[in-house]
């Protein structure tokens, strides 16, 4: 909805009568906030209340100063704020970046707090050396990135748990900041890992590990595919296998951490942990199996969308193929990735070939075609995280069901 031109003119006139030194900024902000796509709840406020709302918003933005994030949760009242309605309000200010709105919406859902409406303009803000606003305008594509600020106002169901909601939403936005600040560095890390894989392929091409080196092509192509808009990188961290008193230990490489995995306080491996004491499944993942693993993490993403994090682990290898640790990304496959054709995804092409080889289905045979068809119809996430034996077992079960249904249909005819 929009506020009528007459109501906006009345508001601008009321602000013009104000003797405050912030008058010009207040006029600019009210135009940016109320010029279009205004939540219905705001159209119910009279001129004085709209002015009070704008004043509150400007004071809030000024309080942000040069801090990375400002967030408050409150229930407005005429007595305290000069405007009110039967909802609570979440106000957020931070540098413009992706994932803010959808991450906040997801957390409100997790907290079972209903979202009534929202307003989220991108503002151009010029601040002085103390972080105070000198100039403000509705941002457009010409606004320098350093001056683009996100201002979010969420109108939610009445809540008395302001402090609890503020803590949870602040935690989520701190994760958003970590992930987006380090996004370019994580993409660059993908290229660094690919460089190391190419080097390993070259030094191994003629030696004892030449057959394994041939497999590296698929991993190199897969990392390139991830970097081509198919994965939202949210965190990166490395783990090293180190020698302590003659025994192998696992320890996080603290300087490697990026994005949400910069939060090291929850890691068990800040100090070296003996490999022998690590759970069998984790130890096997680090010291054995495929060079590259795609699976699901136990934790749910707080950034972008509420889904279990996708986990991509690549073993650290020496030139002689000694396992030295793990390089780990967490994030989310994009919708582009989840709807891509199997033949366009290097790792899944490899898995399909391995499933067919495990089944010993001759190329072009009925079983070959049926396995390929079922494989292509399965959810991409399941294909990514399932092992080849698991996929083969599932596909064989589906083939059995289809066969049984075919017999039943034939019998009924």
C-alpha positions as YAML, in Angstrom:
chain: A
units: angstrom
residues:
- id: 1
  name: UNK
  ca: [0.00, 0.00, 0.00]
- id: 2
  name: UNK
  ca: [0.97, 3.65, -0.18]
- id: 3
  name: UNK
  ca: [0.27, 6.61, 2.01]
- id: 4
  name: UNK
  ca: [-1.80, 9.18, 0.14]
- id: 5
  name: UNK
  ca: [-0.01, 12.19, -1.33]
- id: 6
  name: UNK
  ca: [-2.01, 14.48, 0.94]
- id: 7
  name: UNK
  ca: [-0.96, 12.50, 4.05]
- id: 8
  name: UNK
  ca: [2.69, 12.58, 2.95]
- id: 9
  name: UNK
  ca: [2.45, 16.31, 2.24]
- id: 10
  name: UNK
  ca: [0.91, 16.86, 5.68]
- id: 11
  name: UNK
  ca: [3.77, 14.94, 7.25]
- id: 12
  name: UNK
  ca: [6.39, 16.91, 5.31]
- id: 13
  name: UNK
  ca: [4.70, 20.16, 6.35]
- id: 14
  name: UNK
  ca: [4.63, 19.08, 10.01]
- id: 15
  name: UNK
  ca: [8.33, 18.25, 9.88]
- id: 16
  name: UNK
  ca: [9.12, 21.58, 8.18]
- id: 17
  name: UNK
  ca: [7.63, 23.39, 11.17]
- id: 18
  name: UNK
  ca: [10.05, 21.58, 13.47]
- id: 19
  name: UNK
  ca: [12.97, 23.68, 14.68]
- id: 20
  name: UNK
  ca: [15.18, 20.61, 15.17]
- id: 21
  name: UNK
  ca: [18.59, 20.55, 13.49]
- id: 22
  name: UNK
  ca: [17.58, 17.10, 12.21]
- id: 23
  name: UNK
  ca: [14.67, 18.50, 10.20]
- id: 24
  name: UNK
  ca: [16.22, 17.99, 6.74]
- id: 25
  name: UNK
  ca: [17.32, 14.45, 7.59]
- id: 26
  name: UNK
  ca: [13.86, 13.70, 8.97]
- id: 27
  name: UNK
  ca: [12.21, 14.88, 5.75]
- id: 28
  name: UNK
  ca: [14.56, 12.73, 3.65]
- id: 29
  name: UNK
  ca: [14.01, 9.66, 5.83]
- id: 30
  name: UNK
  ca: [10.22, 9.99, 5.90]
- id: 31
  name: UNK
  ca: [10.17, 10.19, 2.08]
- id: 32
  name: UNK
  ca: [12.38, 7.10, 1.85]
- id: 33
  name: UNK
  ca: [10.27, 5.15, 4.34]
- id: 34
  name: UNK
  ca: [6.78, 6.24, 3.36]
- id: 35
  name: UNK
  ca: [6.97, 7.10, -0.31]
- id: 36
  name: UNK
  ca: [5.88, 3.64, -1.57]
- id: 37
  name: UNK
  ca: [5.14, 0.06, -0.50]
- id: 38
  name: UNK
  ca: [4.17, 1.09, 3.00]
- id: 39
  name: UNK
  ca: [2.85, -1.59, 5.41]
- id: 40
  name: UNK
  ca: [-0.86, -1.25, 6.08]
- id: 41
  name: UNK
  ca: [-0.19, -0.78, 9.79]
- id: 42
  name: UNK
  ca: [1.54, 2.53, 9.05]
- id: 43
  name: UNK
  ca: [-1.30, 3.84, 6.89]
- id: 44
  name: UNK
  ca: [-3.45, 3.76, 10.04]
- id: 45
  name: UNK
  ca: [-1.27, 6.35, 11.82]
- id: 46
  name: UNK
  ca: [-2.15, 10.04, 11.76]
- id: 47
  name: UNK
  ca: [0.31, 12.79, 10.91]
- id: 48
  name: UNK
  ca: [1.62, 13.23, 14.45]
- id: 49
  name: UNK
  ca: [2.16, 9.51, 14.86]
- id: 50
  name: UNK
  ca: [3.89, 9.18, 11.49]
- id: 51
  name: UNK
  ca: [6.19, 12.03, 12.52]
- id: 52
  name: UNK
  ca: [6.92, 10.28, 15.83]
- id: 53
  name: UNK
  ca: [7.65, 7.03, 13.96]
- id: 54
  name: UNK
  ca: [10.05, 8.84, 11.60]
- id: 55
  name: UNK
  ca: [11.77, 10.56, 14.54]
- id: 56
  name: UNK
  ca: [12.22, 7.22, 16.28]
- id: 57
  name: UNK
  ca: [13.65, 5.69, 13.11]
- id: 58
  name: UNK
  ca: [16.13, 8.55, 12.63]
- id: 59
  name: UNK
  ca: [17.27, 8.43, 16.26]
- id: 60
  name: UNK
  ca: [17.73, 4.67, 15.92]
- id: 61
  name: UNK
  ca: [19.83, 5.01, 12.75]
- id: 62
  name: UNK
  ca: [21.95, 7.68, 14.41]
- id: 63
  name: UNK
  ca: [22.56, 5.40, 17.39]
- id: 64
  name: UNK
  ca: [24.07, 2.80, 15.11]
- id: 65
  name: UNK
  ca: [27.04, 5.09, 14.54]
- id: 66
  name: UNK
  ca: [29.96, 2.99, 13.30]
- id: 67
  name: UNK
  ca: [28.93, -0.26, 14.98]
- id: 68
  name: UNK
  ca: [28.36, -3.25, 12.69]
- id: 69
  name: UNK
  ca: [24.81, -3.90, 13.87]
- id: 70
  name: UNK
  ca: [22.03, -2.27, 15.88]
- id: 71
  name: UNK
  ca: [18.84, -4.11, 16.77]
- id: 72
  name: UNK
  ca: [15.99, -3.36, 19.13]
- id: 73
  name: UNK
  ca: [12.70, -5.04, 19.97]
- id: 74
  name: UNK
  ca: [9.89, -3.02, 21.56]
- id: 75
  name: UNK
  ca: [6.14, -2.55, 21.71]
- id: 76
  name: UNK
  ca: [5.33, 1.08, 20.85]
- id: 77
  name: UNK
  ca: [3.05, 3.19, 23.01]
- id: 78
  name: UNK
  ca: [1.72, 6.73, 22.69]
- id: 79
  name: UNK
  ca: [3.15, 7.67, 26.06]
- id: 80
  name: UNK
  ca: [6.70, 6.46, 25.37]
- id: 81
  name: UNK
  ca: [7.03, 6.60, 21.58]
- id: 82
  name: UNK
  ca: [4.29, 8.94, 20.36]
- id: 83
  name: UNK
  ca: [2.80, 6.20, 18.14]
- id: 84
  name: UNK
  ca: [1.25, 2.81, 18.77]
- id: 85
  name: UNK
  ca: [-0.61, -0.16, 17.33]
- id: 86
  name: UNK
  ca: [-1.28, -3.70, 18.57]
- id: 87
  name: UNK
  ca: [2.03, -5.18, 17.40]
- id: 88
  name: UNK
  ca: [5.62, -5.38, 18.56]
- id: 89
  name: UNK
  ca: [8.42, -3.96, 16.42]
- id: 90
  name: UNK
  ca: [11.87, -5.24, 15.46]
- id: 91
  name: UNK
  ca: [14.18, -2.51, 14.12]
- id: 92
  name: UNK
  ca: [17.50, -3.40, 12.51]
- id: 93
  name: UNK
  ca: [20.30, -1.30, 11.02]
- id: 94
  name: UNK
  ca: [23.47, -2.63, 9.41]
- id: 95
  name: UNK
  ca: [25.52, -2.29, 6.23]
- id: 96
  name: UNK
  ca: [23.59, -3.55, 3.20]
- id: 97
  name: UNK
  ca: [24.28, -7.22, 2.51]
- id: 98
  name: UNK
  ca: [22.48, -10.37, 1.29]
- id: 99
  name: UNK
  ca: [20.40, -12.75, 3.43]
- id: 100
  name: UNK
  ca: [19.22, -10.23, 6.05]
- id: 101
  name: UNK
  ca: [15.46, -10.38, 5.48]
- id: 102
  name: UNK
  ca: [15.15, -14.12, 4.81]
- id: 103
  name: UNK
  ca: [17.39, -14.98, 7.79]
- id: 104
  name: UNK
  ca: [15.31, -12.81, 10.13]
- id: 105
  name: UNK
  ca: [12.07, -14.30, 8.80]
- id: 106
  name: UNK
  ca: [13.38, -17.81, 9.40]
- id: 107
  name: UNK
  ca: [14.36, -17.02, 12.98]
- id: 108
  name: UNK
  ca: [10.96, -15.48, 13.70]
- id: 109
  name: UNK
  ca: [9.45, -18.75, 12.51]
- id: 110
  name: UNK
  ca: [11.77, -20.76, 14.74]
- id: 111
  name: UNK
  ca: [10.75, -18.58, 17.69]
- id: 112
  name: UNK
  ca: [7.06, -18.97, 16.72]
- id: 113
  name: UNK
  ca: [6.64, -15.21, 16.43]
- id: 114
  name: UNK
  ca: [4.19, -14.29, 13.66]
- id: 115
  name: UNK
  ca: [5.28, -11.69, 11.11]
- id: 116
  name: UNK
  ca: [2.51, -9.17, 10.34]
- id: 117
  name: UNK
  ca: [4.35, -6.92, 7.89]
- id: 118
  name: UNK
  ca: [7.71, -5.35, 7.22]
- id: 119
  name: UNK
  ca: [9.48, -2.45, 5.59]
- id: 120
  name: UNK
  ca: [13.08, -2.79, 4.45]
- id: 121
  name: UNK
  ca: [14.41, 0.13, 2.42]
- id: 122
  name: UNK
  ca: [18.05, 0.36, 1.43]
- id: 123
  name: UNK
  ca: [19.25, 3.81, 2.42]
- id: 124
  name: UNK
  ca: [22.19, 5.86, 1.27]
- id: 125
  name: UNK
  ca: [23.77, 7.31, 4.41]
- id: 126
  name: UNK
  ca: [26.79, 9.56, 4.72]
- id: 127
  name: UNK
  ca: [28.19, 9.69, 8.26]
- id: 128
  name: UNK
  ca: [30.76, 11.93, 9.92]
- id: 129
  name: UNK
  ca: [33.88, 10.73, 11.74]
- id: 130
  name: UNK
  ca: [31.80, 10.06, 14.86]
- id: 131
  name: UNK
  ca: [29.33, 7.90, 12.95]
- id: 132
  name: UNK
  ca: [26.55, 10.50, 13.02]
- id: 133
  name: UNK
  ca: [24.39, 10.98, 9.93]
- id: 134
  name: UNK
  ca: [25.29, 13.97, 7.74]
- id: 135
  name: UNK
  ca: [23.15, 13.11, 4.71]
- id: 136
  name: UNK
  ca: [20.49, 10.51, 3.95]
- id: 137
  name: UNK
  ca: [18.58, 9.44, 0.83]
- id: 138
  name: UNK
  ca: [16.70, 6.50, -0.71]
- id: 139
  name: UNK
  ca: [19.54, 4.41, -2.15]
- id: 140
  name: UNK
  ca: [19.78, 3.41, -5.80]
- id: 141
  name: UNK
  ca: [22.35, 1.63, -7.95]
- id: 142
  name: UNK
  ca: [24.53, 4.74, -8.08]
- id: 143
  name: UNK
  ca: [24.98, 4.82, -4.31]
- id: 144
  name: UNK
  ca: [28.53, 3.79, -3.30]
- id: 145
  name: UNK
  ca: [28.53, 0.39, -1.61]
- id: 146
  name: UNK
  ca: [30.19, 1.87, 1.48]
- id: 147
  name: UNK
  ca: [27.17, 4.13, 2.01]
- id: 148
  name: UNK
  ca: [24.41, 1.56, 1.42]
- id: 149
  name: UNK
  ca: [22.72, 0.65, 4.70]
- id: 150
  name: UNK
  ca: [19.86, -1.77, 5.32]
- id: 151
  name: UNK
  ca: [17.09, -0.52, 7.59]
- id: 152
  name: UNK
  ca: [14.60, -3.22, 8.54]
- id: 153
  name: UNK
  ca: [11.37, -2.70, 10.45]
- id: 154
  name: UNK
  ca: [9.44, -5.90, 11.19]
- id: 155
  name: UNK
  ca: [5.95, -5.64, 12.64]
- id: 156
  name: UNK
  ca: [5.30, -8.86, 14.58]
- id: 157
  name: UNK
  ca: [2.73, -10.36, 16.88]
- id: 158
  name: UNK
  ca: [2.65, -8.82, 20.33]
- id: 159
  name: UNK
  ca: [5.49, -10.20, 22.40]
- id: 160
  name: UNK
  ca: [6.58, -9.65, 25.98]
- id: 161
  name: UNK
  ca: [9.87, -11.52, 25.46]
- id: 162
  name: UNK
  ca: [11.72, -8.58, 23.96]
- id: 163
  name: UNK
  ca: [15.15, -9.46, 25.38]
- id: 164
  name: UNK
  ca: [14.96, -13.13, 24.35]
- id: 165
  name: UNK
  ca: [13.90, -12.25, 20.81]
- id: 166
  name: UNK
  ca: [16.58, -9.57, 20.56]
- id: 167
  name: UNK
  ca: [19.28, -12.08, 21.58]
- id: 168
  name: UNK
  ca: [18.21, -14.69, 19.05]
- id: 169
  name: UNK
  ca: [17.85, -12.23, 16.16]
- id: 170
  name: UNK
  ca: [21.19, -10.61, 17.01]
- id: 171
  name: UNK
  ca: [22.91, -14.02, 16.96]
- id: 172
  name: UNK
  ca: [21.41, -14.73, 13.53]
- id: 173
  name: UNK
  ca: [22.50, -11.39, 12.09]
- id: 174
  name: UNK
  ca: [26.01, -11.81, 13.49]
- id: 175
  name: UNK
  ca: [26.14, -15.08, 11.52]
- id: 176
  name: UNK
  ca: [24.92, -13.21, 8.43]
- id: 177
  name: UNK
  ca: [27.68, -10.63, 8.90]
- id: 178
  name: UNK
  ca: [30.36, -13.32, 9.31]
- id: 179
  name: UNK
  ca: [29.20, -15.20, 6.22]
- id: 180
  name: UNK
  ca: [28.81, -12.20, 3.94]
- id: 181
  name: UNK
  ca: [31.97, -10.40, 5.08]
- id: 182
  name: UNK
  ca: [34.02, -13.51, 4.27]
- id: 183
  name: UNK
  ca: [32.11, -14.64, 1.18]
- id: 184
  name: UNK
  ca: [34.71, -13.48, -1.33]
- id: 185
  name: UNK
  ca: [37.49, -15.06, 0.76]
- id: 186
  name: UNK
  ca: [35.63, -18.40, 0.82]
- id: 187
  name: UNK
  ca: [35.18, -18.32, -2.96]
- id: 188
  name: UNK
  ca: [38.89, -17.60, -3.29]
- id: 189
  name: UNK
  ca: [39.61, -20.56, -1.00]
- id: 190
  name: UNK
  ca: [37.75, -22.82, -3.45]
- id: 191
  name: UNK
  ca: [40.19, -21.72, -6.15]
- id: 192
  name: UNK
  ca: [43.16, -22.28, -3.83]
- id: 193
  name: UNK
  ca: [42.00, -25.83, -3.13]
- id: 194
  name: UNK
  ca: [41.51, -26.45, -6.82]
- id: 195
  name: UNK
  ca: [45.06, -25.25, -7.46]
- id: 196
  name: UNK
  ca: [46.32, -27.76, -4.88]
- id: 197
  name: UNK
  ca: [44.33, -30.56, -6.54]
- id: 198
  name: UNK
  ca: [45.76, -29.68, -9.96]
- id: 199
  name: UNK
  ca: [49.25, -29.70, -8.46]
- id: 200
  name: UNK
  ca: [48.61, -33.11, -6.88]
- id: 201
  name: UNK
  ca: [47.33, -34.44, -10.20]
- id: 202
  name: UNK
  ca: [50.44, -33.24, -12.02]
- id: 203
  name: UNK
  ca: [52.97, -34.66, -9.53]
- id: 204
  name: UNK
  ca: [51.09, -37.98, -9.42]
- id: 205
  name: UNK
  ca: [50.35, -38.40, -13.12]
- id: 206
  name: UNK
  ca: [53.30, -40.72, -13.82]
- id: 207
  name: UNK
  ca: [53.84, -42.26, -10.40]
- id: 208
  name: UNK
  ca: [52.42, -44.91, -8.12]
- id: 209
  name: UNK
  ca: [49.22, -42.91, -7.59]
- id: 210
  name: UNK
  ca: [48.50, -42.20, -11.27]
- id: 211
  name: UNK
  ca: [45.13, -44.00, -11.20]
- id: 212
  name: UNK
  ca: [44.00, -41.99, -8.19]
- id: 213
  name: UNK
  ca: [45.28, -38.83, -9.88]
- id: 214
  name: UNK
  ca: [42.85, -39.44, -12.75]
- id: 215
  name: UNK
  ca: [39.96, -39.24, -10.28]
- id: 216
  name: UNK
  ca: [41.02, -35.72, -9.30]
- id: 217
  name: UNK
  ca: [39.52, -34.36, -12.54]
- id: 218
  name: UNK
  ca: [36.02, -34.95, -11.17]
- id: 219
  name: UNK
  ca: [36.84, -33.19, -7.89]
- id: 220
  name: UNK
  ca: [38.39, -30.23, -9.68]
- id: 221
  name: UNK
  ca: [35.35, -29.92, -11.94]
- id: 222
  name: UNK
  ca: [33.02, -30.22, -8.93]
- id: 223
  name: UNK
  ca: [34.72, -27.39, -7.03]
- id: 224
  name: UNK
  ca: [34.54, -25.23, -10.17]
- id: 225
  name: UNK
  ca: [30.83, -26.10, -10.39]
- id: 226
  name: UNK
  ca: [30.25, -25.07, -6.77]
- id: 227
  name: UNK
  ca: [31.93, -21.73, -7.46]
- id: 228
  name: UNK
  ca: [29.62, -21.14, -10.44]
- id: 229
  name: UNK
  ca: [26.57, -20.07, -8.42]
- id: 230
  name: UNK
  ca: [25.67, -23.55, -7.19]
- id: 231
  name: UNK
  ca: [26.63, -23.19, -3.53]
- id: 232
  name: UNK
  ca: [26.11, -20.51, -0.89]
- id: 233
  name: UNK
  ca: [29.36, -20.57, 1.08]
- id: 234
  name: UNK
  ca: [28.70, -19.84, 4.75]
- id: 235
  name: UNK
  ca: [31.79, -21.15, 6.53]
- id: 236
  name: UNK
  ca: [35.26, -22.62, 6.03]
- id: 237
  name: UNK
  ca: [37.73, -24.24, 8.39]
- id: 238
  name: UNK
  ca: [40.77, -26.51, 8.22]
- id: 239
  name: UNK
  ca: [41.83, -29.32, 10.53]
- id: 240
  name: UNK
  ca: [45.39, -30.64, 10.77]
- id: 241
  name: UNK
  ca: [46.65, -34.06, 11.78]
- id: 242
  name: UNK
  ca: [49.56, -33.29, 14.09]
- id: 243
  name: UNK
  ca: [52.03, -35.45, 15.99]
- id: 244
  name: UNK
  ca: [51.96, -35.19, 19.78]
- id: 245
  name: UNK
  ca: [54.38, -37.46, 21.63]
- id: 246
  name: UNK
  ca: [54.40, -39.93, 18.76]
- id: 247
  name: UNK
  ca: [50.60, -40.18, 18.45]
- id: 248
  name: UNK
  ca: [48.41, -38.63, 15.73]
- id: 249
  name: UNK
  ca: [46.08, -35.88, 16.93]
- id: 250
  name: UNK
  ca: [43.50, -33.69, 15.22]
- id: 251
  name: UNK
  ca: [43.56, -29.91, 15.76]
- id: 252
  name: UNK
  ca: [41.71, -27.03, 14.18]
- id: 253
  name: UNK
  ca: [43.85, -24.61, 12.16]
- id: 254
  name: UNK
  ca: [42.53, -21.44, 13.78]
- id: 255
  name: UNK
  ca: [43.92, -18.97, 11.24]
- id: 256
  name: UNK
  ca: [42.08, -20.75, 8.42]
- id: 257
  name: UNK
  ca: [38.56, -20.10, 9.75]
- id: 258
  name: UNK
  ca: [36.15, -18.02, 7.66]
- id: 259
  name: UNK
  ca: [32.45, -17.13, 7.82]
- id: 260
  name: UNK
  ca: [30.32, -18.78, 10.50]
- id: 261
  name: UNK
  ca: [33.14, -21.24, 11.23]
- id: 262
  name: UNK
  ca: [35.14, -18.33, 12.63]
- id: 263
  name: UNK
  ca: [33.18, -19.04, 15.82]
- id: 264
  name: UNK
  ca: [35.83, -21.34, 17.27]
- id: 265
  name: UNK
  ca: [34.61, -21.33, 20.85]
- id: 266
  name: UNK
  ca: [32.40, -24.36, 20.22]
- id: 267
  name: UNK
  ca: [35.12, -26.50, 18.63]
- id: 268
  name: UNK
  ca: [36.39, -29.61, 20.44]
- id: 269
  name: UNK
  ca: [39.65, -29.33, 18.54]
- id: 270
  name: UNK
  ca: [41.10, -26.04, 19.70]
- id: 271
  name: UNK
  ca: [43.63, -28.23, 21.47]
- id: 272
  name: UNK
  ca: [44.94, -31.44, 19.84]
- id: 273
  name: UNK
  ca: [42.65, -34.45, 20.31]
- id: 274
  name: UNK
  ca: [44.06, -37.99, 19.85]
- id: 275
  name: UNK
  ca: [42.68, -39.59, 16.69]
- id: 276
  name: UNK
  ca: [42.25, -42.79, 18.68]
- id: 277
  name: UNK
  ca: [39.68, -41.08, 20.93]
- id: 278
  name: UNK
  ca: [37.60, -39.62, 18.10]
- id: 279
  name: UNK
  ca: [34.32, -41.42, 17.26]
- id: 280
  name: UNK
  ca: [34.84, -44.12, 14.64]
- id: 281
  name: UNK
  ca: [32.61, -42.51, 11.99]
- id: 282
  name: UNK
  ca: [34.42, -39.16, 12.23]
- id: 283
  name: UNK
  ca: [37.88, -40.77, 12.29]
- id: 284
  name: UNK
  ca: [37.03, -42.80, 9.20]
- id: 285
  name: UNK
  ca: [35.79, -39.70, 7.41]
- id: 286
  name: UNK
  ca: [39.08, -37.90, 8.10]
- id: 287
  name: UNK
  ca: [41.56, -40.73, 7.56]
- id: 288
  name: UNK
  ca: [39.83, -42.98, 5.01]
- id: 289
  name: UNK
  ca: [37.28, -43.13, 2.23]
- id: 290
  name: UNK
  ca: [36.94, -40.73, -0.69]
- id: 291
  name: UNK
  ca: [39.18, -37.71, -1.05]
- id: 292
  name: UNK
  ca: [36.08, -35.49, -1.27]
- id: 293
  name: UNK
  ca: [32.94, -35.96, 0.79]
- id: 294
  name: UNK
  ca: [29.55, -34.25, 0.45]
- id: 295
  name: UNK
  ca: [27.11, -34.82, 3.30]
- id: 296
  name: UNK
  ca: [24.82, -33.04, 5.76]
- id: 297
  name: UNK
  ca: [26.01, -31.33, 8.94]
- id: 298
  name: UNK
  ca: [24.03, -31.81, 12.13]
- id: 299
  name: UNK
  ca: [23.39, -28.08, 12.56]
- id: 300
  name: UNK
  ca: [20.67, -26.06, 10.85]
- id: 301
  name: UNK
  ca: [21.64, -22.96, 8.93]
- id: 302
  name: UNK
  ca: [20.80, -19.65, 10.59]
- id: 303
  name: UNK
  ca: [21.66, -17.81, 7.36]
- id: 304
  name: UNK
  ca: [19.52, -17.57, 4.22]
- id: 305
  name: UNK
  ca: [17.09, -20.47, 4.74]
- id: 306
  name: UNK
  ca: [16.25, -22.88, 7.58]
- id: 307
  name: UNK
  ca: [17.76, -26.14, 6.34]
- id: 308
  name: UNK
  ca: [20.48, -28.47, 7.57]
- id: 309
  name: UNK
  ca: [23.86, -27.22, 6.45]
- id: 310
  name: UNK
  ca: [25.51, -28.95, 3.52]
- id: 311
  name: UNK
  ca: [29.03, -30.12, 4.35]
- id: 312
  name: UNK
  ca: [31.85, -30.47, 1.84]
- id: 313
  name: UNK
  ca: [35.05, -32.00, 3.15]
- id: 314
  name: UNK
  ca: [38.26, -32.29, 1.15]
- id: 315
  name: UNK
  ca: [41.21, -34.18, 2.57]
- id: 316
  name: UNK
  ca: [44.54, -32.38, 2.84]
- id: 317
  name: UNK
  ca: [47.05, -34.47, 0.94]
- id: 318
  name: UNK
  ca: [50.82, -34.36, 0.66]
- id: 319
  name: UNK
  ca: [52.54, -34.90, -2.70]
- id: 320
  name: UNK
  ca: [53.00, -38.54, -1.65]
- id: 321
  name: UNK
  ca: [49.27, -38.93, -0.86]
- id: 322
  name: UNK
  ca: [49.64, -38.86, 2.90]
- id: 323
  name: UNK
  ca: [46.50, -37.53, 4.60]
- id: 324
  name: UNK
  ca: [47.39, -34.40, 6.57]
- id: 325
  name: UNK
  ca: [43.96, -33.19, 7.66]
- id: 326
  name: UNK
  ca: [40.71, -31.84, 6.24]
- id: 327
  name: UNK
  ca: [39.50, -28.68, 4.52]
- id: 328
  name: UNK
  ca: [35.82, -28.11, 5.23]
- id: 329
  name: UNK
  ca: [33.11, -25.90, 3.75]
- id: 330
  name: UNK
  ca: [29.61, -25.55, 5.12]
- id: 331
  name: UNK
  ca: [26.79, -23.81, 3.31]
- id: 332
  name: UNK
  ca: [23.72, -24.50, 1.22]
- id: 333
  name: UNK
  ca: [23.27, -25.77, -2.30]
- id: 334
  name: UNK
  ca: [21.37, -23.20, -4.35]
- id: 335
  name: UNK
  ca: [18.08, -23.87, -6.09]
- id: 336
  name: UNK
  ca: [20.04, -23.82, -9.35]
- id: 337
  name: UNK
  ca: [22.12, -26.75, -8.07]
- id: 338
  name: UNK
  ca: [19.18, -28.72, -6.70]
- id: 339
  name: UNK
  ca: [17.38, -28.65, -10.06]
- id: 340
  name: UNK
  ca: [20.41, -29.17, -12.29]
- id: 341
  name: UNK
  ca: [20.62, -32.15, -14.60]
- id: 342
  name: UNK
  ca: [22.84, -34.96, -13.30]
- id: 343
  name: UNK
  ca: [25.04, -34.79, -16.41]
- id: 344
  name: UNK
  ca: [25.83, -31.15, -15.52]
- id: 345
  name: UNK
  ca: [27.10, -32.04, -12.02]
- id: 346
  name: UNK
  ca: [30.58, -33.63, -12.12]
- id: 347
  name: UNK
  ca: [30.33, -35.45, -8.78]
- id: 348
  name: UNK
  ca: [26.92, -36.97, -9.57]
- id: 349
  name: UNK
  ca: [28.02, -38.12, -13.03]
- id: 350
  name: UNK
  ca: [30.81, -39.97, -11.24]
- id: 351
  name: UNK
  ca: [28.41, -41.49, -8.69]
- id: 352
  name: UNK
  ca: [26.02, -42.68, -11.39]
- id: 353
  name: UNK
  ca: [28.89, -44.41, -13.18]
- id: 354
  name: UNK
  ca: [29.95, -46.06, -9.90]
- id: 355
  name: UNK
  ca: [26.40, -47.26, -9.17]
- id: 356
  name: UNK
  ca: [26.16, -48.81, -12.65]
- id: 357
  name: UNK
  ca: [29.57, -50.42, -12.20]
- id: 358
  name: UNK
  ca: [28.52, -51.82, -8.80]
- id: 359
  name: UNK
  ca: [25.38, -53.25, -10.38]
- id: 360
  name: UNK
  ca: [27.39, -54.71, -13.27]
- id: 361
  name: UNK
  ca: [24.67, -53.48, -15.64]
- id: 362
  name: UNK
  ca: [25.89, -53.60, -19.27]
- id: 363
  name: UNK
  ca: [25.78, -50.25, -21.08]
- id: 364
  name: UNK
  ca: [22.50, -49.91, -22.97]
- id: 365
  name: UNK
  ca: [20.82, -52.78, -21.13]
- id: 366
  name: UNK
  ca: [17.36, -52.53, -19.56]
- id: 367
  name: UNK
  ca: [18.86, -52.35, -16.05]
- id: 368
  name: UNK
  ca: [21.34, -49.68, -17.19]
- id: 369
  name: UNK
  ca: [18.52, -47.51, -18.52]
- id: 370
  name: UNK
  ca: [16.31, -48.08, -15.47]
- id: 371
  name: UNK
  ca: [19.11, -47.28, -13.00]
- id: 372
  name: UNK
  ca: [19.94, -44.12, -14.94]
- id: 373
  name: UNK
  ca: [16.29, -43.04, -15.01]
- id: 374
  name: UNK
  ca: [15.75, -43.62, -11.27]
- id: 375
  name: UNK
  ca: [19.06, -41.94, -10.39]
- id: 376
  name: UNK
  ca: [18.08, -38.86, -12.42]
- id: 377
  name: UNK
  ca: [14.69, -38.67, -10.69]
- id: 378
  name: UNK
  ca: [16.06, -38.70, -7.14]
- id: 379
  name: UNK
  ca: [16.42, -35.47, -5.08]
- id: 380
  name: UNK
  ca: [19.82, -33.93, -5.72]
- id: 381
  name: UNK
  ca: [20.56, -33.50, -2.00]
- id: 382
  name: UNK
  ca: [20.03, -37.22, -1.42]
- id: 383
  name: UNK
  ca: [22.35, -38.00, -4.32]
- id: 384
  name: UNK
  ca: [25.02, -35.73, -2.88]
- id: 385
  name: UNK
  ca: [25.11, -37.11, 0.65]
- id: 386
  name: UNK
  ca: [24.37, -40.79, 0.02]
- id: 387
  name: UNK
  ca: [27.22, -43.23, -0.55]
- id: 388
  name: UNK
  ca: [27.39, -45.29, -3.73]
- id: 389
  name: UNK
  ca: [26.38, -48.54, -1.93]
- id: 390
  name: UNK
  ca: [23.44, -46.73, -0.29]
- id: 391
  name: UNK
  ca: [22.30, -45.34, -3.63]
- id: 392
  name: UNK
  ca: [22.61, -48.72, -5.29]
- id: 393
  name: UNK
  ca: [20.54, -50.34, -2.55]
- id: 394
  name: UNK
  ca: [17.83, -47.64, -2.78]
- id: 395
  name: UNK
  ca: [17.67, -47.82, -6.57]
- id: 396
  name: UNK
  ca: [17.45, -51.61, -6.50]
- id: 397
  name: UNK
  ca: [14.59, -51.35, -3.97]
- id: 398
  name: UNK
  ca: [12.75, -48.91, -6.24]
- id: 399
  name: UNK
  ca: [13.30, -51.20, -9.22]
- id: 400
  name: UNK
  ca: [11.80, -54.06, -7.22]
- id: 401
  name: UNK
  ca: [8.74, -52.01, -6.33]
- id: 402
  name: UNK
  ca: [8.25, -50.94, -9.93]
- id: 403
  name: UNK
  ca: [8.56, -54.56, -11.04]
- id: 404
  name: UNK
  ca: [6.02, -55.72, -8.43]
- id: 405
  name: UNK
  ca: [3.59, -52.98, -9.45]
- id: 406
  name: UNK
  ca: [4.00, -54.01, -13.08]
- id: 407
  name: UNK
  ca: [3.12, -57.62, -12.21]
- id: 408
  name: UNK
  ca: [0.10, -56.48, -10.17]
- id: 409
  name: UNK
  ca: [-1.11, -54.28, -13.02]
- id: 410
  name: UNK
  ca: [-0.68, -57.07, -15.54]
- id: 411
  name: UNK
  ca: [-2.61, -59.45, -13.27]
- id: 412
  name: UNK
  ca: [-5.49, -57.03, -12.93]
- id: 413
  name: UNK
  ca: [-5.93, -56.62, -16.68]
...
